[in-house]
Coordinates of C-alpha atoms in Angstrom, one line a residue:
X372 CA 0.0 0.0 0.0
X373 CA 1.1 3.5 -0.7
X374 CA 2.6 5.5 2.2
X375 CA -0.2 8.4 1.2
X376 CA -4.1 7.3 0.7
X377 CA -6.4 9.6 0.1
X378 CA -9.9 11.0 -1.4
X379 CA -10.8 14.3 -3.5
X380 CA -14.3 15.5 -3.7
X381 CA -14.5 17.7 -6.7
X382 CA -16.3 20.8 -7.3
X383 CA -16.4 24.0 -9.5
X384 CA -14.9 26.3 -6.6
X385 CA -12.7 24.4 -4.4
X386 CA -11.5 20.3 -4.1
X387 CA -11.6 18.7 -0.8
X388 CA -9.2 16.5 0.3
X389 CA -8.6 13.9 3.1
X390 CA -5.4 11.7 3.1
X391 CA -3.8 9.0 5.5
X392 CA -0.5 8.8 6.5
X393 CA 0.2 4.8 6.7
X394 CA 3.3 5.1 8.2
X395 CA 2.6 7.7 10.8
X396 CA -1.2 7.4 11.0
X397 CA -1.7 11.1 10.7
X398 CA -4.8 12.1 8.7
X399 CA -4.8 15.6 6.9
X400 CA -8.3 17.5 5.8
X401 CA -8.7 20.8 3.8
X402 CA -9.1 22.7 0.6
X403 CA -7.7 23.5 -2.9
X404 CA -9.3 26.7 -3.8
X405 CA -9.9 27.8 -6.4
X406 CA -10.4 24.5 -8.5
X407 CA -8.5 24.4 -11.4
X408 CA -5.2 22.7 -12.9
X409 CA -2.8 25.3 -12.0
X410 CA -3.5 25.5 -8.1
X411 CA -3.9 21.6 -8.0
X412 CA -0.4 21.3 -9.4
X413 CA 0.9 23.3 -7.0
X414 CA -0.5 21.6 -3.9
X415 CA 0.9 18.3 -5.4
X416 CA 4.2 19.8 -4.7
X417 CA 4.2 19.1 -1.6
X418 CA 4.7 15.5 -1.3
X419 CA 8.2 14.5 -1.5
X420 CA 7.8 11.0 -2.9
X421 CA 4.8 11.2 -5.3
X422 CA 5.3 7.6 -6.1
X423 CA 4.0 6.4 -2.8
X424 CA 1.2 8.8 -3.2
X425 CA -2.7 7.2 -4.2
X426 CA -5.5 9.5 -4.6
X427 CA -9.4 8.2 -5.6
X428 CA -12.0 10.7 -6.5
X429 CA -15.5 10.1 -8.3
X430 CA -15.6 10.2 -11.9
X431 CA -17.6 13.5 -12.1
X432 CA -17.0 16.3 -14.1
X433 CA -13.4 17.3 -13.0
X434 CA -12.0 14.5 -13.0
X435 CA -9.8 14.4 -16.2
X436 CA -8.0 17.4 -15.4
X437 CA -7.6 15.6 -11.5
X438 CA -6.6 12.8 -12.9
X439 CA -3.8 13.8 -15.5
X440 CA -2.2 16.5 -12.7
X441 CA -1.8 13.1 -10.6
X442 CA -0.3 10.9 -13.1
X443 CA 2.2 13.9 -14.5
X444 CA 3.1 14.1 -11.0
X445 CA 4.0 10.7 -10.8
X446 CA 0.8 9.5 -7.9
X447 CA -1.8 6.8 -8.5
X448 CA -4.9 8.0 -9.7
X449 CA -8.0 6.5 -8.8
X450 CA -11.7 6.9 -10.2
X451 CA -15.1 5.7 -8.5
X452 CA -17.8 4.9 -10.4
X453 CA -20.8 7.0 -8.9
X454 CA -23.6 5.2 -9.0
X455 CA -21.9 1.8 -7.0
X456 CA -20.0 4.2 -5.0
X457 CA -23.2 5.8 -3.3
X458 CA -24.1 2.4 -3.0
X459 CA -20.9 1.7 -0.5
X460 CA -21.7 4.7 1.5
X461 CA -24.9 2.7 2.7
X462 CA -28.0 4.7 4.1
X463 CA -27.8 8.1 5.1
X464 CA -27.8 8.9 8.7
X465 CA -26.4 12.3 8.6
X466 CA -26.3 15.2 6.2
X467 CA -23.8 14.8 2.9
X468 CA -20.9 16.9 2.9
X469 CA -17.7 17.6 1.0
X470 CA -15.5 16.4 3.4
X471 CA -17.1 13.4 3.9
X472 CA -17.5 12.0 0.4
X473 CA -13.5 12.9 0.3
X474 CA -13.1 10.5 3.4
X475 CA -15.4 8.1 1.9
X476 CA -12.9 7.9 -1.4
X477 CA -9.6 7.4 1.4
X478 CA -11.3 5.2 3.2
X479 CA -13.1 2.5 0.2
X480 CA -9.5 3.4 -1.5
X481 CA -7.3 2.2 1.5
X482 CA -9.7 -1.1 2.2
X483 CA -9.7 -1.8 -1.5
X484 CA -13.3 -1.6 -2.1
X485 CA -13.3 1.3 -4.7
X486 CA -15.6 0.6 -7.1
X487 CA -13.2 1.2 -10.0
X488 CA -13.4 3.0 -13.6
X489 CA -11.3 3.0 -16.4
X490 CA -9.1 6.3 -17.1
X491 CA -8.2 6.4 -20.9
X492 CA -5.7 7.7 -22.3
X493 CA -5.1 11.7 -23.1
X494 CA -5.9 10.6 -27.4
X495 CA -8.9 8.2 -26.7
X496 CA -10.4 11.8 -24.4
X497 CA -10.1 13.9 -27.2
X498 CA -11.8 11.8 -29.4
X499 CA -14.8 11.7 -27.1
X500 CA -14.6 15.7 -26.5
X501 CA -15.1 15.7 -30.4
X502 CA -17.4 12.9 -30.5
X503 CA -19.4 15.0 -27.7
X504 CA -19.0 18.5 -29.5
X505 CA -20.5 16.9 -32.4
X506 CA -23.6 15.3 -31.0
X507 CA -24.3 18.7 -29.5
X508 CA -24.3 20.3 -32.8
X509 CA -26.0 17.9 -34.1
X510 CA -29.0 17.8 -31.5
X511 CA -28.7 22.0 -31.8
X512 CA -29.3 21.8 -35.5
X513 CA -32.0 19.5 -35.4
X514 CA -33.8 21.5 -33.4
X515 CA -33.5 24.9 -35.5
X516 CA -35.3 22.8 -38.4
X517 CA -37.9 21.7 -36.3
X518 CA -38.1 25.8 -35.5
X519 CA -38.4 25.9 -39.0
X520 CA -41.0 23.7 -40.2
X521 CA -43.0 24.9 -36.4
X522 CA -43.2 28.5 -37.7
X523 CA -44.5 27.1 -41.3
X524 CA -47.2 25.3 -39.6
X525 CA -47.8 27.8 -36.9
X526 CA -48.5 30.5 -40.2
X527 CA -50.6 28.2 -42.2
X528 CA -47.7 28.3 -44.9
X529 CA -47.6 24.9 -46.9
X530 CA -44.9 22.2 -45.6
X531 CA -41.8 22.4 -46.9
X532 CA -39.5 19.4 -47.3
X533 CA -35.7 18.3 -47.6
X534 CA -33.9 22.0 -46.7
X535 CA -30.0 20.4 -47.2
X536 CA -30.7 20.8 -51.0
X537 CA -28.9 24.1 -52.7
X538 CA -31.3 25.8 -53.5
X539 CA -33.6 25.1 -50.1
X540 CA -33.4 28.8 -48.7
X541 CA -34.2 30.3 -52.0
X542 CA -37.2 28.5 -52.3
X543 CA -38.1 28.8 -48.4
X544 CA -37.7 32.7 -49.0
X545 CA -39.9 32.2 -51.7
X546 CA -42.6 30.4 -49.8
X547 CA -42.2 32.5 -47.1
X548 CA -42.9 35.9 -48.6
X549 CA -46.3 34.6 -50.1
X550 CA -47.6 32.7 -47.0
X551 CA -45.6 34.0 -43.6
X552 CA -46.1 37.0 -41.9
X553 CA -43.1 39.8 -41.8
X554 CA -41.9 38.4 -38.0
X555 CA -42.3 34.6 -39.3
X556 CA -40.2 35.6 -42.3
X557 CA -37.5 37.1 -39.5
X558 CA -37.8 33.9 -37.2
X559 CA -37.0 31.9 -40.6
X560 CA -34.4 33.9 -41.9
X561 CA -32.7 33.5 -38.3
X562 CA -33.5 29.8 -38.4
X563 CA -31.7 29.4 -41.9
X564 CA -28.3 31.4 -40.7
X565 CA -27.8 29.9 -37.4
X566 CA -28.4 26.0 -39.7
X567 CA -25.8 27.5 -42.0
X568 CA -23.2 28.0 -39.1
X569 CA -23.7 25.2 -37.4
X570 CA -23.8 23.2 -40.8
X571 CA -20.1 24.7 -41.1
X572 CA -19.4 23.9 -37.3
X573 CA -20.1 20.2 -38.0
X574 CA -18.0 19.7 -41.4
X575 CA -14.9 20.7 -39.2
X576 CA -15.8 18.7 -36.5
X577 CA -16.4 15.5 -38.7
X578 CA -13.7 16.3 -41.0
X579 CA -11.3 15.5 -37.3
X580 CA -13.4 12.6 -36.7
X581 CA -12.8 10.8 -39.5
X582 CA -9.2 11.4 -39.5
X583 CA -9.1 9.9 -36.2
X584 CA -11.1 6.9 -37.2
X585 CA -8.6 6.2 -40.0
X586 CA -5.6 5.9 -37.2
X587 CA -7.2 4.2 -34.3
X588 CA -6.9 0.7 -34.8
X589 CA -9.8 -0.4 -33.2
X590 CA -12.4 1.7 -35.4
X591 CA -10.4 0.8 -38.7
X592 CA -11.4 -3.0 -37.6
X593 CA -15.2 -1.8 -36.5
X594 CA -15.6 -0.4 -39.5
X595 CA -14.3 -3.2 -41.6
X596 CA -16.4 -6.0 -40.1
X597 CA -19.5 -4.9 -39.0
X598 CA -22.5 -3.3 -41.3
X599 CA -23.8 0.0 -40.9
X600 CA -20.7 1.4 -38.8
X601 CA -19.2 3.9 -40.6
X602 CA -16.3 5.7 -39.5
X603 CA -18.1 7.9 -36.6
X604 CA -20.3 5.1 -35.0
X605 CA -16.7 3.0 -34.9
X606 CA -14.7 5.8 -33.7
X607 CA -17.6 6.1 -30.3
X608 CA -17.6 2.6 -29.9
X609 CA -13.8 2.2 -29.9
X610 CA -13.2 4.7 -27.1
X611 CA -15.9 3.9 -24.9
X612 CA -15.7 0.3 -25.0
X613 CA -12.1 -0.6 -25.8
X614 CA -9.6 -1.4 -24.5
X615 CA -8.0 -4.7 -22.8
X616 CA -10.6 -6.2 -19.4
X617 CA -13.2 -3.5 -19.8
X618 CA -16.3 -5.5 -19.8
X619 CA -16.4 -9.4 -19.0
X620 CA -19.9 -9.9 -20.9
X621 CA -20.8 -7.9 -24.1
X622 CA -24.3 -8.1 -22.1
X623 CA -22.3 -5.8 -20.0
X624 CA -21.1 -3.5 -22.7
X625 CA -24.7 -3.5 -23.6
X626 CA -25.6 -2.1 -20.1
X627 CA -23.2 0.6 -20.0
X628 CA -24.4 2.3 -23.5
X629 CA -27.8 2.5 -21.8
X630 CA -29.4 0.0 -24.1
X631 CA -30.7 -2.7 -21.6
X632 CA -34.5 -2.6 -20.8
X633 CA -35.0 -2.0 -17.0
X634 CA -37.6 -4.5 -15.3
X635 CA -37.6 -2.6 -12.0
X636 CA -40.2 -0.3 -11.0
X637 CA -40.7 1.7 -8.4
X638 CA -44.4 0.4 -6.8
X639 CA -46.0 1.1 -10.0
X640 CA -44.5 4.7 -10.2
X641 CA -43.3 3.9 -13.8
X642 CA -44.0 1.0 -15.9
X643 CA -41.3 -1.7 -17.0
X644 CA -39.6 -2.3 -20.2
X645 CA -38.4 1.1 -20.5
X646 CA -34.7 2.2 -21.3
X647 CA -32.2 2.5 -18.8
X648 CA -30.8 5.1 -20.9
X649 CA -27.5 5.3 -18.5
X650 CA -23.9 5.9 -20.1
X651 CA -22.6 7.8 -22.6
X652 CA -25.7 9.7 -24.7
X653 CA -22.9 9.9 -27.1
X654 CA -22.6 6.1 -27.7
X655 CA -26.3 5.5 -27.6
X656 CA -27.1 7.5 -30.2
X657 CA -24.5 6.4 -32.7
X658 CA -25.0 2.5 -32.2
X659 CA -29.0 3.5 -32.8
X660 CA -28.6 5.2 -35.9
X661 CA -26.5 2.3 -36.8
X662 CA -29.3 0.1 -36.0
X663 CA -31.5 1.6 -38.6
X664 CA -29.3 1.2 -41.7
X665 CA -30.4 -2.6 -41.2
X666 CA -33.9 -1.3 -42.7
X667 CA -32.1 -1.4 -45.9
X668 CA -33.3 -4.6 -48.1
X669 CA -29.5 -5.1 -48.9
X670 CA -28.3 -5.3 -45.0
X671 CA -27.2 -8.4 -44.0
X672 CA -30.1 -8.6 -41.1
X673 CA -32.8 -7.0 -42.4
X674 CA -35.2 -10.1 -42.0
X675 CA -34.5 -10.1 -38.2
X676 CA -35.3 -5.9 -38.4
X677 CA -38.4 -6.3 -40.6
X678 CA -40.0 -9.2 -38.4
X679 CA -39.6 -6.8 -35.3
X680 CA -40.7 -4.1 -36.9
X681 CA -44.0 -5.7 -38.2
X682 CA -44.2 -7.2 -34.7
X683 CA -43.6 -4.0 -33.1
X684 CA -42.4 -0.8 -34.8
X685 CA -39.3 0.6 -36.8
X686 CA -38.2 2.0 -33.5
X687 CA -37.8 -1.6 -31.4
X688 CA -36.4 -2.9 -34.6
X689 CA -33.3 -0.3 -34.7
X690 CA -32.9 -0.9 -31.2
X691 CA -32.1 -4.7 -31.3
X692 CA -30.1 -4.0 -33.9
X693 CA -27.8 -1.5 -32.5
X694 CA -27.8 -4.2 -29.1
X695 CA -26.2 -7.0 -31.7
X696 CA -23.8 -4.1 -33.0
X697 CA -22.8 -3.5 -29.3
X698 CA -22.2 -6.9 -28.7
X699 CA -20.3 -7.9 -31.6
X700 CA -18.4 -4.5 -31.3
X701 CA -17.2 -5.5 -27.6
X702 CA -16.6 -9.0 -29.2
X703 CA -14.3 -7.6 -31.4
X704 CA -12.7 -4.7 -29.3
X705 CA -11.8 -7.6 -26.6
X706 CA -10.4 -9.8 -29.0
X707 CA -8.0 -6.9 -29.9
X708 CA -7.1 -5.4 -26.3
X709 CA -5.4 -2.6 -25.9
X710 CA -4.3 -3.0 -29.4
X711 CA -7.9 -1.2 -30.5
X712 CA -6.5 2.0 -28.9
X713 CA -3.1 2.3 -31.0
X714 CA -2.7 4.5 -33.4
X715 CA -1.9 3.4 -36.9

């Protein structure tokens, strides 16, 4: 065991921080104030011999800065998984604080019962930062078409369809002019030029992506061996599920993109079968829209799609299909190891 244990709680404006001496049995308590990587670094200076230094801390948001200040220091860093660590802290019996979630991370951290996650490496974070920043465009640009075609409806004008074609705005000008009143025609005209930027925003962004699909190893194999995961959808599976020992069962893999159906209910509060919806929104959506290429006639398991979706609906179809892509993805991924995460 490390000579120093210890927990960080991490917030915006200050971490908190509880360490055990082994050898001398002393236990130390206070601040970092304010929160950020340059004041963290310097409080690190003060242990002599960083290498027989552990700290654990919850994998909030915080924690990659946390984390890569420890490891360039040349201390262990550990990350709790939330969730099973409020499990460990049992039933509440007094008011939550700071300092006590930081000598709840010492303490499951010195008895070796911290729920542990995986810290990836600096590359396989910046893929996910873009993977993030693109899903957020995304969702933001979807949502200023919807704006779109709601004011057309809204003004009685007639529907207009397909707007990613050239000549879209022309024509929507056109059709607004005759049918849309002078502040629709202003909500539209704003609609059109915030699409058009973040149409621009998300070529950049996807232009990086697919760059770094072609030199991780792991997506180059996704995307070779599985239908209907381009570049993108392999890229967000290979750095949230690679890497060597990350998941035991694909079942598991399957649980952590928030695909599994729950069958717990709170005493009828909500009804079961619904999605647990839990990990990385990121992930979710990309093996989805994966899942509903296989409504192609040519796809390799479009009978299996089309018999759920005439047993169901389109939408229970994609989703069993993007749980087989998980599954064979984590298949795949855990054949390779760590291998998935090297660049090429």
């Amino acid at each position: 065991m490390p000579s120093i244990v210890g927990g960080l709680d991490i917030h915006r404006k200050q971490l908190t921080f509880d360490y055990l001496d082994t050898v001398t049995g002393q236990v130390t308590r206070g601040q970092v104030a304010p929160a950020d990587r340059e004041h963290f670094r310097s409080w690190l200076a003060r242990f002599e011999n960083p290498g027989e230094v552990a700290f654990a801390a919850e994998a909030c948001t915080g924690w990659r800065y946390v984390t890569e200040e420890l490891q360039r220091a040349g201390a262990e860093a550990h990350l709790a998984e939330p969730a099973d660590t409020a499990t460990q802290r049992g039933k509440k019996k007094r008011a939550k604080t700071d300092r006590a979630d930081a000598r709840l991370m010492r303490d499951l951290l010195a008895q070796g019962r911290l729920p542990g996650c995986w810290i990836p490496p600096s590359h396989v974070l910046e893929c996910r930062a873009l993977l993030e920043l693109y899903h957020d465009l995304r969702t933001e640009h979807t949502a200023w078409v919807q704006r779109i075609h709601a004011v057309l409806f809204h003004q009685g004008a007639p529907a207009f369809h397909n707007l990613s074609r050239a000549d879209a705005p022309a024509e929507l000008s056109a059709l607004a002019s005759a049918h849309v009143s002078p502040a629709g025609q202003l909500q539209l005209v704003a609609c059109l030029r915030m699409c058009g930027t973040l149409e621009a925003e998300l070529a950049a962004v996807r232009r990086r992506l697919l760059s770094a699909a072609r030199h991780l190893r792991g997506a180059r194999a996704l995307a070779d061996s599985i239908y209907g995961v381009g570049p993108v959808t392999a890229l967000a599976l290979t750095c949230w599920l690679g890497g060597a020992g990350r998941f035991t069962s694909a079942r598991k893999a399957v649980r952590f993109a928030g695909l599994d159906i729950t069958v717990c209910s709170s005493d009828r509060k909500r009804p079961p079968g619904r999605l647990s919806r839990q990990g990385p929104p990121v992930l979710r959506w990309a093996v989805y829209e994966a899942g509903k290429t296989h409504a192609r006639a040519v796809a390799p398991d479009h009978a299996c799609y089309a018999a759920v979706k005439d047993r169901k609906d389109g939408k229970r179809a994609a989703l069993s299909e993007a749980r087989k892509i998980t599954r064979r993805a984590c298949h795949i991924l855990s054949e390779l190891g760590d291998d998935a995460l090297a660049m090429v």
